[in-house]
mmCIF file of C-alpha atoms in Angstrom:
data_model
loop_
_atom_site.group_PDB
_atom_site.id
_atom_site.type_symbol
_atom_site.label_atom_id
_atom_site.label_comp_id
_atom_site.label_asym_id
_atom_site.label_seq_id
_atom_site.Cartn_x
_atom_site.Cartn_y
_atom_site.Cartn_z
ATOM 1 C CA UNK A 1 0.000 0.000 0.000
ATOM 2 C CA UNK A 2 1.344 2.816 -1.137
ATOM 3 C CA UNK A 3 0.737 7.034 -0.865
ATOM 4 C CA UNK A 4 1.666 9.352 2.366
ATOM 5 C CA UNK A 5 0.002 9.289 5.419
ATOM 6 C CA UNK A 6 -0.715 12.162 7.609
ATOM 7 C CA UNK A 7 -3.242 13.342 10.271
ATOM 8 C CA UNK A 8 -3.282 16.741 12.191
ATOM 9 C CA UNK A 9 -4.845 17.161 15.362
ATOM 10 C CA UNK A 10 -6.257 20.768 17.263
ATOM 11 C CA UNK A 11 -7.494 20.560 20.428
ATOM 12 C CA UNK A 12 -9.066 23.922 22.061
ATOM 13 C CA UNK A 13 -10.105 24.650 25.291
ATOM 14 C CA UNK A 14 -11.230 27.141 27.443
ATOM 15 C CA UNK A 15 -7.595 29.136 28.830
ATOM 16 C CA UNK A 16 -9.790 30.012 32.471
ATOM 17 C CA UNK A 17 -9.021 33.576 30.911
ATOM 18 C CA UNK A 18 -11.353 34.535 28.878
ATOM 19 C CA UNK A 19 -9.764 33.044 25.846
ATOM 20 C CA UNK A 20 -9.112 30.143 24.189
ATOM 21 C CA UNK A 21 -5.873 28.010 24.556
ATOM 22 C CA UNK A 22 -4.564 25.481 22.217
ATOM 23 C CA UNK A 23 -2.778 22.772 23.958
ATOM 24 C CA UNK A 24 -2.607 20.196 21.182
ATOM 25 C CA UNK A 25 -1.569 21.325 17.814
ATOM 26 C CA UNK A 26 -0.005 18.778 15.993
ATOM 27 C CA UNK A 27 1.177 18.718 12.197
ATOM 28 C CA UNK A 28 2.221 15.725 10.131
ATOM 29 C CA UNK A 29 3.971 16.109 6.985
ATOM 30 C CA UNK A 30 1.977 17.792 4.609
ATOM 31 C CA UNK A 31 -0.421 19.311 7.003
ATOM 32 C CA UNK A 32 0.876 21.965 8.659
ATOM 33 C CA UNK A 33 -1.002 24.004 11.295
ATOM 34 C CA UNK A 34 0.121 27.563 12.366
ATOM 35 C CA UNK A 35 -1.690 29.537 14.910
ATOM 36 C CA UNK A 36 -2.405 33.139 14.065
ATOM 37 C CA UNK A 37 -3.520 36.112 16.210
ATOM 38 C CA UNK A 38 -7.483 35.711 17.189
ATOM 39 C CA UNK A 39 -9.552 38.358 18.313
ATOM 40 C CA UNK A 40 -11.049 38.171 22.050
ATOM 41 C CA UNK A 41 -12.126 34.790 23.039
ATOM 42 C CA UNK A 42 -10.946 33.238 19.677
ATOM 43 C CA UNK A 43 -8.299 31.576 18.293
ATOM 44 C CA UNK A 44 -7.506 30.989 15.081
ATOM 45 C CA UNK A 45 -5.330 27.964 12.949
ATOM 46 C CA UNK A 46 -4.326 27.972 9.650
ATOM 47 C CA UNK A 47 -3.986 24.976 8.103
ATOM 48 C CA UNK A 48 -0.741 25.327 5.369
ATOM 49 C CA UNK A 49 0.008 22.783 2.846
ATOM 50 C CA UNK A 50 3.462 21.981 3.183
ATOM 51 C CA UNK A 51 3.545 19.738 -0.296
ATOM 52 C CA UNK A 52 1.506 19.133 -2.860
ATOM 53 C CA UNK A 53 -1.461 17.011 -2.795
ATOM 54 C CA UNK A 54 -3.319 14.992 -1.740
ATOM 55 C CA UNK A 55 -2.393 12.619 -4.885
ATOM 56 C CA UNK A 56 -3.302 9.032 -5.654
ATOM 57 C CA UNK A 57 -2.954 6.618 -2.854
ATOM 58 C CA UNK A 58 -2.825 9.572 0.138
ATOM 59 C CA UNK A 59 -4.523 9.179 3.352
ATOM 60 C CA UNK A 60 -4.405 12.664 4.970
ATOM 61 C CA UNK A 61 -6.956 13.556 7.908
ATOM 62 C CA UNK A 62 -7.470 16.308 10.289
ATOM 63 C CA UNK A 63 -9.177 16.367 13.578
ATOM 64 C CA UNK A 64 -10.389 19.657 15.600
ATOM 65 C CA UNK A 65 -12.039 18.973 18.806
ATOM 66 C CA UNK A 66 -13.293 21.752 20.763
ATOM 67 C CA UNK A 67 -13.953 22.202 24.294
ATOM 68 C CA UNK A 68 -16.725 23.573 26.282
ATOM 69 C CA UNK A 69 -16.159 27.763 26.694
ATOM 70 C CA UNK A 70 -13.296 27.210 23.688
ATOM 71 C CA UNK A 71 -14.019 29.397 20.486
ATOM 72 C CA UNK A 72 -12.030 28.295 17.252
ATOM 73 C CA UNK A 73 -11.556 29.265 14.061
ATOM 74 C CA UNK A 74 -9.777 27.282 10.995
ATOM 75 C CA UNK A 75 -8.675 28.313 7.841
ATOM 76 C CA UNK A 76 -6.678 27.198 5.411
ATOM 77 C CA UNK A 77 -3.798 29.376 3.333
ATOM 78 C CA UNK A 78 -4.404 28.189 -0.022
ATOM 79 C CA UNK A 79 -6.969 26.349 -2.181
ATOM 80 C CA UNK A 80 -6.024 21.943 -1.629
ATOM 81 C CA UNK A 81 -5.752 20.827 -5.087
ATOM 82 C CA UNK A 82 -6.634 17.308 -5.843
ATOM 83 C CA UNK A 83 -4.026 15.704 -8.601
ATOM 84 C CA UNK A 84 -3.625 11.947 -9.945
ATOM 85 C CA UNK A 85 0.172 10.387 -8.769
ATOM 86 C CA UNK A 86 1.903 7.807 -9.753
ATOM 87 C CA UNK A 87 -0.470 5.482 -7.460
ATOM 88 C CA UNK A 88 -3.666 4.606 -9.619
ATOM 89 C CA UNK A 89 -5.462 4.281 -5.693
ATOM 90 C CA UNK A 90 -7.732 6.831 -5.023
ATOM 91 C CA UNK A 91 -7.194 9.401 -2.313
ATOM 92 C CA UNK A 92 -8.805 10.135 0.920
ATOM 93 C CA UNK A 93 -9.038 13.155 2.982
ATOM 94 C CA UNK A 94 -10.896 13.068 6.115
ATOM 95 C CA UNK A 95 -11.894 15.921 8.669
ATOM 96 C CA UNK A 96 -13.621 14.960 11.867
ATOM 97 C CA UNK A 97 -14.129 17.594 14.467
ATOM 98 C CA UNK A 98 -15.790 17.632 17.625
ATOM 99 C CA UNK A 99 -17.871 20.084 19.745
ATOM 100 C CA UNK A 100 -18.620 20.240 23.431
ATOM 101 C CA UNK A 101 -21.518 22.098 25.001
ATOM 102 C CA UNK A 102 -20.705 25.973 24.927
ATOM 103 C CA UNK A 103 -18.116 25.292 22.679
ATOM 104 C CA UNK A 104 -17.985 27.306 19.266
ATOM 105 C CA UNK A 105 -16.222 26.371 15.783
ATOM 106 C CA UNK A 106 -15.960 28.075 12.062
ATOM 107 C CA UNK A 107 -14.311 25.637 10.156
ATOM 108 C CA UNK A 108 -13.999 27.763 6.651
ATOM 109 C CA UNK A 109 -11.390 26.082 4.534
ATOM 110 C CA UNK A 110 -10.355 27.565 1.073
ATOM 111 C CA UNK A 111 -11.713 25.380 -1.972
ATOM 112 C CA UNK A 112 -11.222 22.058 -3.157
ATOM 113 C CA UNK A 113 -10.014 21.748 -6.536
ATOM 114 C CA UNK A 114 -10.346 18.486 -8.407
ATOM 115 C CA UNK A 115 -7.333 18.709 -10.712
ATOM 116 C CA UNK A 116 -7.994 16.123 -14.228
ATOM 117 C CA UNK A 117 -6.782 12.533 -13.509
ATOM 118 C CA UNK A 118 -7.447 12.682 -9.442
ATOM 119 C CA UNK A 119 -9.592 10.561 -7.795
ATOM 120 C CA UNK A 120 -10.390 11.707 -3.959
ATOM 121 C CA UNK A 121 -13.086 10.526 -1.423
ATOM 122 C CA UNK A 122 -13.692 13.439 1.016
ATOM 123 C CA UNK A 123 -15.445 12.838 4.290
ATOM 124 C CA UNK A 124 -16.239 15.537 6.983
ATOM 125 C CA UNK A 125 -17.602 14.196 9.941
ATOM 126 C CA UNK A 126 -19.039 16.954 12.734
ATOM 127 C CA UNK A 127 -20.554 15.660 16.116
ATOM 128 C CA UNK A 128 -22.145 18.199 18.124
ATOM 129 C CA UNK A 129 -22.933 18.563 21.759
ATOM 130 C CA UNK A 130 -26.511 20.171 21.938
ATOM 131 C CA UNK A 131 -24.908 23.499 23.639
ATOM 132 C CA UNK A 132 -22.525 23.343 20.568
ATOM 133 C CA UNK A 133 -22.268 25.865 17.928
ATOM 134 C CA UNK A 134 -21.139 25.595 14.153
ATOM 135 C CA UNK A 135 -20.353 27.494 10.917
ATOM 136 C CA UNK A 136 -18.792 24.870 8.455
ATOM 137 C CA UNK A 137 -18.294 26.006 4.638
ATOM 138 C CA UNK A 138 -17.266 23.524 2.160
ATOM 139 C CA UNK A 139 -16.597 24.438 -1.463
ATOM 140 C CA UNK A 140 -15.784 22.017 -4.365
ATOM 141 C CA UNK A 141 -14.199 23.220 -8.126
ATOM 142 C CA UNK A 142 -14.412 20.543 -10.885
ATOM 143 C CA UNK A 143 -11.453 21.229 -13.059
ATOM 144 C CA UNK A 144 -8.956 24.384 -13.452
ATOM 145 C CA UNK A 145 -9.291 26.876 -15.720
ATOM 146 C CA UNK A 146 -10.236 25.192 -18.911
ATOM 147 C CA UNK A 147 -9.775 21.644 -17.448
ATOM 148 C CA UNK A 148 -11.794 18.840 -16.792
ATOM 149 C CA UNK A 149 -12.600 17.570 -13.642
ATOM 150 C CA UNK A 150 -11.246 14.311 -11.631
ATOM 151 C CA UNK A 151 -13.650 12.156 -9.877
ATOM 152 C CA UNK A 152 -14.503 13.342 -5.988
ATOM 153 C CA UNK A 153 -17.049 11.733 -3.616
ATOM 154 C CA UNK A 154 -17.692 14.024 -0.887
ATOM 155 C CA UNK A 155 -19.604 12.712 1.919
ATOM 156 C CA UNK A 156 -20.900 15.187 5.200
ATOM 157 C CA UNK A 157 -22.146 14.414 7.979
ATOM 158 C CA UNK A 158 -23.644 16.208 11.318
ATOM 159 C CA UNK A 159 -24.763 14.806 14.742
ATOM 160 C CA UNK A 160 -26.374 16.884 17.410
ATOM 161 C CA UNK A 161 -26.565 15.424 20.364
ATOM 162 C CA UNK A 162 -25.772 11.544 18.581
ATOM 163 C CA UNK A 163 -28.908 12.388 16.149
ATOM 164 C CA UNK A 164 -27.914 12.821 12.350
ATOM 165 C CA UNK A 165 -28.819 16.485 11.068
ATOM 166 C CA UNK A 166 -27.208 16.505 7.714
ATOM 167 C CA UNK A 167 -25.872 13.185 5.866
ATOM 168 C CA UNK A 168 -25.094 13.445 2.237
ATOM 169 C CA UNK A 169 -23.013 12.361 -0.234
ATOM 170 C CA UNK A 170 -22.310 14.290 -3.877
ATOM 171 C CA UNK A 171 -20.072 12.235 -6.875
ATOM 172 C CA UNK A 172 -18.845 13.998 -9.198
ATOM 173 C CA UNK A 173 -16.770 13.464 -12.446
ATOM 174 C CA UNK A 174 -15.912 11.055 -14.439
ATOM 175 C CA UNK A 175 -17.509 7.556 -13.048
ATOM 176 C CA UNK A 176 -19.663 8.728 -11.059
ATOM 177 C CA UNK A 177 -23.390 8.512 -11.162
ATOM 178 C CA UNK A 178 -25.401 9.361 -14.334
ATOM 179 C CA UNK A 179 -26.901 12.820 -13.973
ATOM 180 C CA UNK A 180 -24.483 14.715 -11.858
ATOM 181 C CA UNK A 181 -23.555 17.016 -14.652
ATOM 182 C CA UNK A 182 -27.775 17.513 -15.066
ATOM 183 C CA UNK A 183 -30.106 19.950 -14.549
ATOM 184 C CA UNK A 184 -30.851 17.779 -11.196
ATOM 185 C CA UNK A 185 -27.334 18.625 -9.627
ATOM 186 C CA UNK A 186 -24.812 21.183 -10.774
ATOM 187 C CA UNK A 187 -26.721 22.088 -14.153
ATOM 188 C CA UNK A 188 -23.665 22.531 -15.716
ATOM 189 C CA UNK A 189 -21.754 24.654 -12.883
ATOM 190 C CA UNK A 190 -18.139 23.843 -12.068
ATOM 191 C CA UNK A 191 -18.530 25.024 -8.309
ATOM 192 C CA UNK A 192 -20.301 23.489 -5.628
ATOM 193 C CA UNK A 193 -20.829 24.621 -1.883
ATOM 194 C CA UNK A 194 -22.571 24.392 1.205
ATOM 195 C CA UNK A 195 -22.549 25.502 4.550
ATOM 196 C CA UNK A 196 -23.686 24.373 7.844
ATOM 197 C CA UNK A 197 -24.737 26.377 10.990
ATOM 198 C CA UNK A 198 -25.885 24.720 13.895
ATOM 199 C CA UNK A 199 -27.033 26.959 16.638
ATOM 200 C CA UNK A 200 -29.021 26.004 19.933
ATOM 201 C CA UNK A 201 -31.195 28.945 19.215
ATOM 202 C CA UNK A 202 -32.385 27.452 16.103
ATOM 203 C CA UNK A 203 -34.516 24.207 18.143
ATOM 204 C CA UNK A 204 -37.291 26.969 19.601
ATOM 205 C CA UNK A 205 -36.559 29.350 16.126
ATOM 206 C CA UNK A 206 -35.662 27.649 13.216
ATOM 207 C CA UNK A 207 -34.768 29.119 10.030
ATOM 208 C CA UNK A 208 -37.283 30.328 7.303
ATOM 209 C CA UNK A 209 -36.602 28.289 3.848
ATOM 210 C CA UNK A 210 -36.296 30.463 0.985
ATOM 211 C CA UNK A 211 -33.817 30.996 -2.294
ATOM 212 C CA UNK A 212 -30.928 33.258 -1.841
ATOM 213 C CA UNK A 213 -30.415 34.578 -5.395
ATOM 214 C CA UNK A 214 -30.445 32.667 -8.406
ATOM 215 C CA UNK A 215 -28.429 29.172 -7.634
ATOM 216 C CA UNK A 216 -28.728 29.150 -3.667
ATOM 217 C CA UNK A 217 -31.105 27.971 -1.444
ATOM 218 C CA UNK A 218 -31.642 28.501 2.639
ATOM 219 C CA UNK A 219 -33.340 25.351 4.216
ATOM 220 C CA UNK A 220 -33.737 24.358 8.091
ATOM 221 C CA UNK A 221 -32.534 21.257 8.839
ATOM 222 C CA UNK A 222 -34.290 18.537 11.354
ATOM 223 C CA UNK A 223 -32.550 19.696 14.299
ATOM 224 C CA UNK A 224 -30.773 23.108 15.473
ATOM 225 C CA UNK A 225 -28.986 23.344 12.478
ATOM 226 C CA UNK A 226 -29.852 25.279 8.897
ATOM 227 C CA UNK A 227 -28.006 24.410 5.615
ATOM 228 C CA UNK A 228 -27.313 26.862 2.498
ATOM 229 C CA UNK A 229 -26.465 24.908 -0.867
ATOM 230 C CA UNK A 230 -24.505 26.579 -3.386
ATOM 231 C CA UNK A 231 -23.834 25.813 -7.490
ATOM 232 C CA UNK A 232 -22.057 29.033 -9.513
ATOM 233 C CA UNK A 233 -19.838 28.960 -12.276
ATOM 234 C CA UNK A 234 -16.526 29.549 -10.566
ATOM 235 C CA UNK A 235 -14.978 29.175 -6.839
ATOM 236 C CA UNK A 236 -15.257 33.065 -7.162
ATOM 237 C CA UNK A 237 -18.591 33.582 -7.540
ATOM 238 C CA UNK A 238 -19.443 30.434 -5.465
ATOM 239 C CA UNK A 239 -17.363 31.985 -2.628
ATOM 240 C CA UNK A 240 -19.426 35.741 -2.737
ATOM 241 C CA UNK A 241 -22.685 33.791 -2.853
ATOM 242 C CA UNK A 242 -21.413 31.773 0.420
ATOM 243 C CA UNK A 243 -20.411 35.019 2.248
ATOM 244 C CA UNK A 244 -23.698 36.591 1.435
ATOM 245 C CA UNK A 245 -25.724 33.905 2.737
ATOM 246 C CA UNK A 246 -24.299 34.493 6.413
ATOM 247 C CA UNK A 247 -25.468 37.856 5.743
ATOM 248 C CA UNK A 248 -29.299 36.522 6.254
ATOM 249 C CA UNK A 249 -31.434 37.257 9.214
ATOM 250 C CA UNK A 250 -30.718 34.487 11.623
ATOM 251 C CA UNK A 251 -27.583 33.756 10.449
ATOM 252 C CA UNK A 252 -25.878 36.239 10.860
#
């Protein structure tokens, strides 16, 4: 068996301060975390990409678990490009994070990219306390400029409280299911994203479906949680439609 394996581990937790301290913050190869100057309870990780990758065969995963009274925020430097290697295996990245009661995370990475020739599973796992609180984005890009895509499974998946909120799975590329590519799914679009806020406040309130714009939608989810899904042409565009969103009554 062949590729790299690497897994990167945050842990946050209240400091007894009024801030949040980081005593586990552990890189691994190509996943390298840096922590970077929060603002008042909040602290803040970058994730950098130390090589390229993932490629065929890789096996990278990170895992954020946060605390009760901890607020954390994780970001990533650049966009993580998915590219074929010289193993024909596919490639796996895996995020699992964990929230405690009174504990807050915004997990906002920069965009996937599935480069031509890759092949990548992605799964993001999020369990939730039922004091927790979430913001998670996720954006996809079939293909560079001008470029076909690779094939990606992405699956997602959110607990509250051991209950699933949100459990889907999207293939994409070449391979996958008939239909992706259809008026059904991504109508065409080369970027796809979503995000996820889970907020106690949302059990007694929950959010108001509607369409944001022309390709984004604002449903409540069977729990504390609400869920925005995203299709644009481009990461760009996908990316301001994403930031507006949070701009909603609610979420905000």
């Amino acid at each position: 068996m062949g590729g790299v394996r690497a897994v990167a581990r945050i842990r946050a937790t209240a400091d007894g301060r009024g801030g949040t301290a980081l005593p586990v913050l552990e890189s691994d190869g190509p996943l390298a975390l840096r922590r970077t100057r929060g603002t008042g309870d909040e602290a803040r990780v970058v994730l950098v990409g130390a090589m390229s990758g993932p490629l065929g065969g890789d096996r990278f995963a990170v895992e954020a678990d946060v605390e009760s009274g901890a607020r954390l925020r994780v970001g990533s430097a650049a966009a993580t490009i998915a590219l074929p290697g010289q193993i024909k295996d596919a490639a796996h990245y895996d995020v699992r994070l964990d929230v405690a009661d009174e504990g807050e995370l915004h997990w906002l990475p920069e965009p996937l990219i599935s480069a031509r020739g890759s092949d990548l599973y992605v799964t993001t796992r999020a369990d939730l306390a039922p004091g927790a609180r979430l913001v998670l984005r996720e954006e996809q890009v079939l293909g560079r400029v001008g470029e076909e895509p690779g094939r990606l499974t992405s699956r997602l998946v959110v607990r509250v409280d051991g209950r699933a909120v949100l459990d889907q799975e999207l293939a994409c590329g070449p391979g996958a299911p008939g239909g992706w590519d259809g008026p059904a799914v991504l109508a065409g679009h080369r970027a796809v994203g979503q995000l996820v806020i889970v907020r106690p406040e949302f059990a007694d309130a929950p959010v108001t479906a509607q369409v944001l714009g022309e390709h984004a939608t604002l449903v409540p989810l069977a729990g504390p949680a609400a869920l925005v899904t995203a299709v644009a042409p481009d990461g760009l565009r996908l990316r301001r439609v994403l930031d507006e969103a949070l701009t909603v009554p609610h979420l905000r």
